[in-house]
PDB file of C-alpha atoms in Angstrom:
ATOM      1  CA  UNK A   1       9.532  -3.128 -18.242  1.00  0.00           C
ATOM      2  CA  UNK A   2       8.797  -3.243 -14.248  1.00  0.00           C
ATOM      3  CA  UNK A   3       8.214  -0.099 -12.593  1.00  0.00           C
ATOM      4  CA  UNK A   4       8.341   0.055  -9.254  1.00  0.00           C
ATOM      5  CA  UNK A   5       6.071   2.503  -6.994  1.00  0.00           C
ATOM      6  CA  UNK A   6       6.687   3.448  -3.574  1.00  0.00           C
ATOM      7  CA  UNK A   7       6.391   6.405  -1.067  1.00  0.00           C
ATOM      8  CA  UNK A   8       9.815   8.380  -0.997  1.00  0.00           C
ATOM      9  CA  UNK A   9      11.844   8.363   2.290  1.00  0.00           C
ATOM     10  CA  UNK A  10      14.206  10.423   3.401  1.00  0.00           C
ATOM     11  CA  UNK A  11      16.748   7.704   1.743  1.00  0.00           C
ATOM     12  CA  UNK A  12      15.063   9.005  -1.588  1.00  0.00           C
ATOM     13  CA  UNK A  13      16.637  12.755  -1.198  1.00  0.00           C
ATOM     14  CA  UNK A  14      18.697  12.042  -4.012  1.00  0.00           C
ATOM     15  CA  UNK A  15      16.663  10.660  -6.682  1.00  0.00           C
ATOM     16  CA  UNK A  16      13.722  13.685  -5.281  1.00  0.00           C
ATOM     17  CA  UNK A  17      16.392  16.287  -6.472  1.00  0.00           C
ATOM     18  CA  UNK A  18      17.397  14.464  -9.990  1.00  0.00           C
ATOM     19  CA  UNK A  19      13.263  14.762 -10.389  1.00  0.00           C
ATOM     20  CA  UNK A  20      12.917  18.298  -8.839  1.00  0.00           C
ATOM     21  CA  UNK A  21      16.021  19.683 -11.426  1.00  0.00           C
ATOM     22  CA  UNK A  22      14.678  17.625 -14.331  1.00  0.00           C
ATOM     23  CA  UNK A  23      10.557  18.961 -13.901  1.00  0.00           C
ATOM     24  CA  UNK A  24      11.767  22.441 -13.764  1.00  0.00           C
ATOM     25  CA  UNK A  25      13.103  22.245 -16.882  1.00  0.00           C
ATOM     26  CA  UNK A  26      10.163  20.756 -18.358  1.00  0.00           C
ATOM     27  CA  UNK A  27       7.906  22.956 -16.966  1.00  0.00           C
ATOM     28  CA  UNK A  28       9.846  25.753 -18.820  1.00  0.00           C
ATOM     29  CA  UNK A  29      11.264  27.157 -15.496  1.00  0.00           C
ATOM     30  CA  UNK A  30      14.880  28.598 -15.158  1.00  0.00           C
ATOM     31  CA  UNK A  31      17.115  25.302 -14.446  1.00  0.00           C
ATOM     32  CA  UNK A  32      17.544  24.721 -10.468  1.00  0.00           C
ATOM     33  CA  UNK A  33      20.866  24.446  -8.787  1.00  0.00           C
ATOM     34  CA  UNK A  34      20.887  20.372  -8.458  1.00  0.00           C
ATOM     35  CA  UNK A  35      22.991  20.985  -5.010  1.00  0.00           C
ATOM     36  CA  UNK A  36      19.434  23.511  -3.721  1.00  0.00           C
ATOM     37  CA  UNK A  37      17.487  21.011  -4.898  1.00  0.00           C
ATOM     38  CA  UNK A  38      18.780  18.034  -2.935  1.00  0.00           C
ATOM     39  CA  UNK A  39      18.751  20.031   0.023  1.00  0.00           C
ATOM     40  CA  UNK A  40      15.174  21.203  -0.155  1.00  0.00           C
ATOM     41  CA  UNK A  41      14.619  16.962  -0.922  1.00  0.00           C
ATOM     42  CA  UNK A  42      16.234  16.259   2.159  1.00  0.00           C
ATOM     43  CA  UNK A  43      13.875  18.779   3.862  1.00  0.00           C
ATOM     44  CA  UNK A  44      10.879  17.773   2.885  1.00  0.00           C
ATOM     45  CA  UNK A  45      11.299  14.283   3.263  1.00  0.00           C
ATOM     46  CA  UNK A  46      12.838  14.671   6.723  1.00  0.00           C
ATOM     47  CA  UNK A  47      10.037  16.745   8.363  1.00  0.00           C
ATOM     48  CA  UNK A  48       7.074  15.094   6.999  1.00  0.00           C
ATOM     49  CA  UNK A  49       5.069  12.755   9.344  1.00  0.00           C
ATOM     50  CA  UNK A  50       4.836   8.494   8.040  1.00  0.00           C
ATOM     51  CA  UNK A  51       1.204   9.250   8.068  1.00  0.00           C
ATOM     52  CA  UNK A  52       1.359  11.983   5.346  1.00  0.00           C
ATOM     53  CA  UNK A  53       3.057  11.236   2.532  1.00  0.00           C
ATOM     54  CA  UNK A  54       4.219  14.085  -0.318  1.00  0.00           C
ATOM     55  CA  UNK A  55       5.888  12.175  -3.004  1.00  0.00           C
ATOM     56  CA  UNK A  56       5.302   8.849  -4.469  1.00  0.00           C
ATOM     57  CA  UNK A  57       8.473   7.937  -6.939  1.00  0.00           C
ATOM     58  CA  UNK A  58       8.338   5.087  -9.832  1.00  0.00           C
ATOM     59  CA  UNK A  59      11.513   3.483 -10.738  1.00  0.00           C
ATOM     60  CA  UNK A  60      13.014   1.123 -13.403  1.00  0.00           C
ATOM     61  CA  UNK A  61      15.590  -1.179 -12.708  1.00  0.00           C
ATOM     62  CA  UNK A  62      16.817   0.632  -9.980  1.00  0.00           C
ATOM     63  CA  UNK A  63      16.958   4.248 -11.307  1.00  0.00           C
ATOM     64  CA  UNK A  64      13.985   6.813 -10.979  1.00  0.00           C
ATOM     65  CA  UNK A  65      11.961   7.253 -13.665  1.00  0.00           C
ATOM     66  CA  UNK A  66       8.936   9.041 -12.263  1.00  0.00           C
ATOM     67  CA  UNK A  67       7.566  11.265  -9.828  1.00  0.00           C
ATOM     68  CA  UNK A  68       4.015  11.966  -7.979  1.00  0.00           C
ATOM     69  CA  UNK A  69       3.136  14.878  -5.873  1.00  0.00           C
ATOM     70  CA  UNK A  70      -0.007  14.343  -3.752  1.00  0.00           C
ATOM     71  CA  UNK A  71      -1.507  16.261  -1.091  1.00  0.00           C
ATOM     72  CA  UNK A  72      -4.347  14.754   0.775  1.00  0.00           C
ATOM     73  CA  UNK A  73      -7.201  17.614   1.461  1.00  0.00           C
ATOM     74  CA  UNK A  74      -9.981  17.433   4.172  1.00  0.00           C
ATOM     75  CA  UNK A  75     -13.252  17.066   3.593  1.00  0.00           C
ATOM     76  CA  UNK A  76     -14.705  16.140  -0.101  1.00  0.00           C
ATOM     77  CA  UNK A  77     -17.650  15.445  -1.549  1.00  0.00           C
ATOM     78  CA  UNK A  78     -20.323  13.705   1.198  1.00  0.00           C
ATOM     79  CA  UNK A  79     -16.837  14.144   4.085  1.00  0.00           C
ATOM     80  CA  UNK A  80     -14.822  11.932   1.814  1.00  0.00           C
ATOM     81  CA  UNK A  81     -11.014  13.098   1.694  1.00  0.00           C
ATOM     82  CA  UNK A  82      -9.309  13.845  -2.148  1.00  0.00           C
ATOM     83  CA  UNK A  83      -6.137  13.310  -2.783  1.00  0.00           C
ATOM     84  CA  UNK A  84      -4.348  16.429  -5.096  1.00  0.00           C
ATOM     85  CA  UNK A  85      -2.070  15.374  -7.225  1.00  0.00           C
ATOM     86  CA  UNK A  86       0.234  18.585  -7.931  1.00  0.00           C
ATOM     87  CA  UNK A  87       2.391  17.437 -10.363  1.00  0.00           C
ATOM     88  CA  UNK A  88       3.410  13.829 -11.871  1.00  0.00           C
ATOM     89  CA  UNK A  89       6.457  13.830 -14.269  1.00  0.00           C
ATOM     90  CA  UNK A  90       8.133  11.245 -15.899  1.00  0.00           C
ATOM     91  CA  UNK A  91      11.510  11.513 -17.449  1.00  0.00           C
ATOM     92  CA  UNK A  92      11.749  11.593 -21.337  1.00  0.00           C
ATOM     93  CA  UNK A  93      13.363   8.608 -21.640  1.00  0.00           C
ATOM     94  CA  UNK A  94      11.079   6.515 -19.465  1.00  0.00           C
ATOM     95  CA  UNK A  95       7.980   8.257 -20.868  1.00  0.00           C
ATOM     96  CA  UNK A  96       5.150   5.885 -22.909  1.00  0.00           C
ATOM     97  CA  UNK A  97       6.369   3.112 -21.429  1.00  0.00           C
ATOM     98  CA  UNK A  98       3.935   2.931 -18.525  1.00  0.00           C
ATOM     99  CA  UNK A  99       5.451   4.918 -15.675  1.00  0.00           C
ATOM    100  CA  UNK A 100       2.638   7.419 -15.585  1.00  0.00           C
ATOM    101  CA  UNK A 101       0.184   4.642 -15.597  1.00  0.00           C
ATOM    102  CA  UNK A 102       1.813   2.422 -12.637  1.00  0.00           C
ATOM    103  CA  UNK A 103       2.275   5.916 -10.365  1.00  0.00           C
ATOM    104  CA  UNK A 104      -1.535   6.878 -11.173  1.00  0.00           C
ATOM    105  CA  UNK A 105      -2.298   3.035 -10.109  1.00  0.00           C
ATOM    106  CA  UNK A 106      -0.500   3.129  -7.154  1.00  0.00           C
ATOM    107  CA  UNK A 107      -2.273   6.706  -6.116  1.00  0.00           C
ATOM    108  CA  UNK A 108      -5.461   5.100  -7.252  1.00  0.00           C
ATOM    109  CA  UNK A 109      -4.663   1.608  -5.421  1.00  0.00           C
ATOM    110  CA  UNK A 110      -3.868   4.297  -2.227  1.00  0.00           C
ATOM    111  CA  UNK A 111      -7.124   6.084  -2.377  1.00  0.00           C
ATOM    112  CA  UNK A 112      -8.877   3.440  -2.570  1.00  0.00           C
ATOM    113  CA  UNK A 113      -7.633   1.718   0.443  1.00  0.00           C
ATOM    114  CA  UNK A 114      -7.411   4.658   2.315  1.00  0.00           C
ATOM    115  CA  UNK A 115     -11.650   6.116   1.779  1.00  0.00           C
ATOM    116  CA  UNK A 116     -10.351   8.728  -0.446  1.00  0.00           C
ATOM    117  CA  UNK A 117     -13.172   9.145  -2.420  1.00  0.00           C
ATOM    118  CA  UNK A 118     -10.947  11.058  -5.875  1.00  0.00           C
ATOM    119  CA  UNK A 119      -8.221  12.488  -7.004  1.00  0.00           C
ATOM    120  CA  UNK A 120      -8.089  15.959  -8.319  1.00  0.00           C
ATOM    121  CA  UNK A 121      -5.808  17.552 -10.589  1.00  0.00           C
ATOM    122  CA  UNK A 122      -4.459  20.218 -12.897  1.00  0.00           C
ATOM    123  CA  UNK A 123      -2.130  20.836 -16.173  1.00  0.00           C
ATOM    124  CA  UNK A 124      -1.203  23.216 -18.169  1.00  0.00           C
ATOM    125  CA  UNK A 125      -3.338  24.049 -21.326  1.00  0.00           C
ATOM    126  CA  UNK A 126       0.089  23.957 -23.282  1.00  0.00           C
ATOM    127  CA  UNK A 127       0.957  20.567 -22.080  1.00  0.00           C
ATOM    128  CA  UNK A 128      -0.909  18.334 -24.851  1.00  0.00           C
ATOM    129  CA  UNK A 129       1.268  15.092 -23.657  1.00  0.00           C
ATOM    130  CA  UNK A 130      -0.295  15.143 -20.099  1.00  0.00           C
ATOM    131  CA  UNK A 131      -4.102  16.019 -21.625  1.00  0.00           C
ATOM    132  CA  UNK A 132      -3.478  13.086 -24.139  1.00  0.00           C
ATOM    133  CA  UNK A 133      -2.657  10.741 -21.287  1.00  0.00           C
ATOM    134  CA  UNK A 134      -5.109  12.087 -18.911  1.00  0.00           C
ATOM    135  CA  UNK A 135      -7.572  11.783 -21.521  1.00  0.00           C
ATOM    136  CA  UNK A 136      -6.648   7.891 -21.862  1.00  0.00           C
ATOM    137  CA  UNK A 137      -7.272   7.343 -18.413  1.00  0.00           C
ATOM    138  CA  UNK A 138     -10.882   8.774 -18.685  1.00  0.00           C
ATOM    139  CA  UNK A 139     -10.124  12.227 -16.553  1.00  0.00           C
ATOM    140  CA  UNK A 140     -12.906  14.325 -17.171  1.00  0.00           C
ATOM    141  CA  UNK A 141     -11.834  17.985 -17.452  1.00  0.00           C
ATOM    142  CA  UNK A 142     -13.848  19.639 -14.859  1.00  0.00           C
ATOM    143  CA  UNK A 143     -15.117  23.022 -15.757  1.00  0.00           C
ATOM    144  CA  UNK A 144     -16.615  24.226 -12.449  1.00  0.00           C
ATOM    145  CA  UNK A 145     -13.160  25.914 -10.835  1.00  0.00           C
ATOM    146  CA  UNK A 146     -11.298  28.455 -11.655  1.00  0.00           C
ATOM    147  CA  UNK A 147      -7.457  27.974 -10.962  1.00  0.00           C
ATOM    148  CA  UNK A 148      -6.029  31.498  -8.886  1.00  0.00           C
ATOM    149  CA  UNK A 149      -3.260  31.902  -7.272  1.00  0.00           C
ATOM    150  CA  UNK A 150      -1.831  34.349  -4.000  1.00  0.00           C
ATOM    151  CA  UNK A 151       1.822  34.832  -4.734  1.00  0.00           C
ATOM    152  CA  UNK A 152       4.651  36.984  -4.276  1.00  0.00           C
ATOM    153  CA  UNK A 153       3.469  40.841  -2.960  1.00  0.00           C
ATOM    154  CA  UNK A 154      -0.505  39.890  -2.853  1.00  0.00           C
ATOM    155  CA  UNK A 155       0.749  36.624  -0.699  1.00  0.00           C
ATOM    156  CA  UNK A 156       2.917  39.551   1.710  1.00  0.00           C
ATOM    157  CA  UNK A 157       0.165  41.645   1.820  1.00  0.00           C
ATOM    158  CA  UNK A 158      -2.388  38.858   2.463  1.00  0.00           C
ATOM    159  CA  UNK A 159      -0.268  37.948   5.524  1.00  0.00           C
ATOM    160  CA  UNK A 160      -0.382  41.398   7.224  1.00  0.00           C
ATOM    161  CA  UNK A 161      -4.491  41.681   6.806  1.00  0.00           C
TER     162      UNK A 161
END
């Protein structure tokens, strides 16, 4: 099977919102209005900058199968850049068939071309399928951070101190 990795542009709104409805469910969130969810696709893809891209998206004979969320932070280790990846999610039924493996690739292939010097990234403890595939691609789990987050009221009252 060929999988096909590229940036997303804003002609990739819709097959951004298939992902965005289809992760939330996986991620055991409430299901997202798919009509929202295009919408906030278009957004994002229509205000970010060429230079700065958000979401890489795999797909198999024409249809979406996968999706990568980076963010590129400044400065790493010795004032190299990382790349975050926030969340990668592949659709059941294109996972094990190396989706997850050609996105990671192409964000690897990136990096690499670009000086960023690693990528960084979290899961869930209760998500054994991602830790299992991480594992395969030699991620060490990284013990040194703590994962917090500012949300909701502390994130309100953060913004008036």
């Amino acid at each position: 099977m060929a999988v096909d990795v590229r940036w997303a542009t804003t002609g990739d709104a819709v097959a951004l919102g298939v992902m965005l409805c289809e992760m939330a469910v996986h991620y055991r969130q409430p299901p997202l209005d798919s009509e929202r969810a295009m919408a906030a696709a278009r957004k994002w893809l229509g205000e970010e900058s060429p230079a700065y891209q958000h979401f890489a998206l795999a797909f198999v004979d024409g249809e979406v199968a996968g999706l990568a969320s980076v963010a590129i932070a400044h400065p790493g280790i010795d004032l190299e850049r990382l790349l975050f990846l926030k969340d990668l999610f592949v659709r059941d039924h294109a996972r094990n068939a190396g989706v997850g493996r050609a996105l990671i690739g192409f964000l690897a292939s990136h990096c690499l071309s670009e000086g960023i010097g690693r990528i960084d990234l979290t899961t869930e403890d209760w998500n054994e399928g991602a830790l299992r595939f991480y594992a395969q691609l030699g991620v060490e789990r990284h013990g040194q951070k703590i994962f917090l987050r500012l949300s909701g009221e502390a994130l309100a009252a953060a913004a008036k101190s």
